């Protein structure tokens, strides 16, 4: 879609497409397997207890992380 400039500059191409120039150079950050597993744990617990705030979720998550580490050994 966006090509190297021959006749139209990159900034003009971005302007025509309605993109910022920063979006042109954006590279997504990869998520590690560990982080993905933590996100799944948080999502599951949030669906069970949506009234948990960060103060309740933190100790629960710490206990789950200990369980995860113990099961990996």
Coordinates of C-alpha atoms in Angstrom, one line a residue:
X1 CA 0.0 0.0 0.0
X2 CA 2.7 2.5 1.0
X3 CA 5.7 2.3 -1.3
X4 CA 9.1 3.9 -1.4
X5 CA 8.8 7.4 -2.9
X6 CA 9.2 7.6 -6.7
X7 CA 6.9 10.5 -7.4
X8 CA 4.9 10.9 -4.2
X9 CA 6.7 11.4 -0.9
X10 CA 6.1 9.1 2.1
X11 CA 4.6 11.9 4.1
X12 CA 2.2 12.7 1.3
X13 CA 1.2 9.0 0.9
X14 CA 0.5 8.8 4.6
X15 CA -1.5 12.0 4.4
X16 CA -3.6 10.6 1.5
X17 CA -4.2 7.4 3.4
X18 CA -5.1 9.1 6.7
X19 CA -2.2 7.6 8.6
X20 CA 0.4 9.2 10.8
X21 CA 4.0 8.8 9.7
X22 CA 4.7 7.1 13.1
X23 CA 2.2 4.3 12.1
X24 CA 4.3 3.6 9.0
X25 CA 7.3 2.7 11.1
X26 CA 5.5 0.9 14.0
X27 CA 6.6 -2.6 14.8
X28 CA 4.4 -4.6 17.2
X29 CA 6.0 -5.9 20.4
X30 CA 6.0 -9.6 20.8
X31 CA 4.5 -11.1 24.0
X32 CA 6.3 -13.9 25.8
X33 CA 4.5 -17.2 26.6
X34 CA 4.8 -16.4 30.3
X35 CA 3.2 -13.0 29.9
X36 CA 0.4 -14.6 27.7
X37 CA -0.3 -17.1 30.4
X38 CA -0.5 -14.4 33.1
X39 CA -2.9 -12.5 30.9
X40 CA -5.1 -15.6 30.5
X41 CA -5.1 -16.0 34.3
X42 CA -6.1 -12.4 34.9
X43 CA -8.9 -12.6 32.3
X44 CA -10.3 -15.8 33.8
X45 CA -10.3 -14.4 37.3
X46 CA -11.8 -11.1 36.1
X47 CA -14.7 -13.0 34.5
X48 CA -15.3 -14.9 37.8
X49 CA -14.9 -11.8 40.0
X50 CA -15.3 -8.6 38.1
X51 CA -15.6 -6.7 41.4
X52 CA -11.9 -7.5 42.2
X53 CA -9.8 -4.4 41.9
X54 CA -6.0 -4.3 41.7
X55 CA -5.7 -4.6 45.5
X56 CA -7.5 -8.0 45.5
X57 CA -6.2 -9.2 42.2
X58 CA -2.5 -8.7 43.1
X59 CA -2.4 -11.2 46.0
X60 CA -4.5 -13.7 44.0
X61 CA -2.2 -13.4 41.1
X62 CA 0.9 -13.8 43.3
X63 CA -0.6 -17.1 44.6
X64 CA -1.3 -18.3 41.1
X65 CA 2.3 -17.4 40.0
X66 CA 3.7 -19.5 42.8
X67 CA 1.4 -22.3 41.7
X68 CA 2.7 -21.9 38.1
X69 CA 6.3 -22.0 39.1
X70 CA 5.8 -25.0 41.3
X71 CA 4.1 -26.9 38.5
X72 CA 7.0 -26.1 36.1
X73 CA 9.6 -27.9 38.2

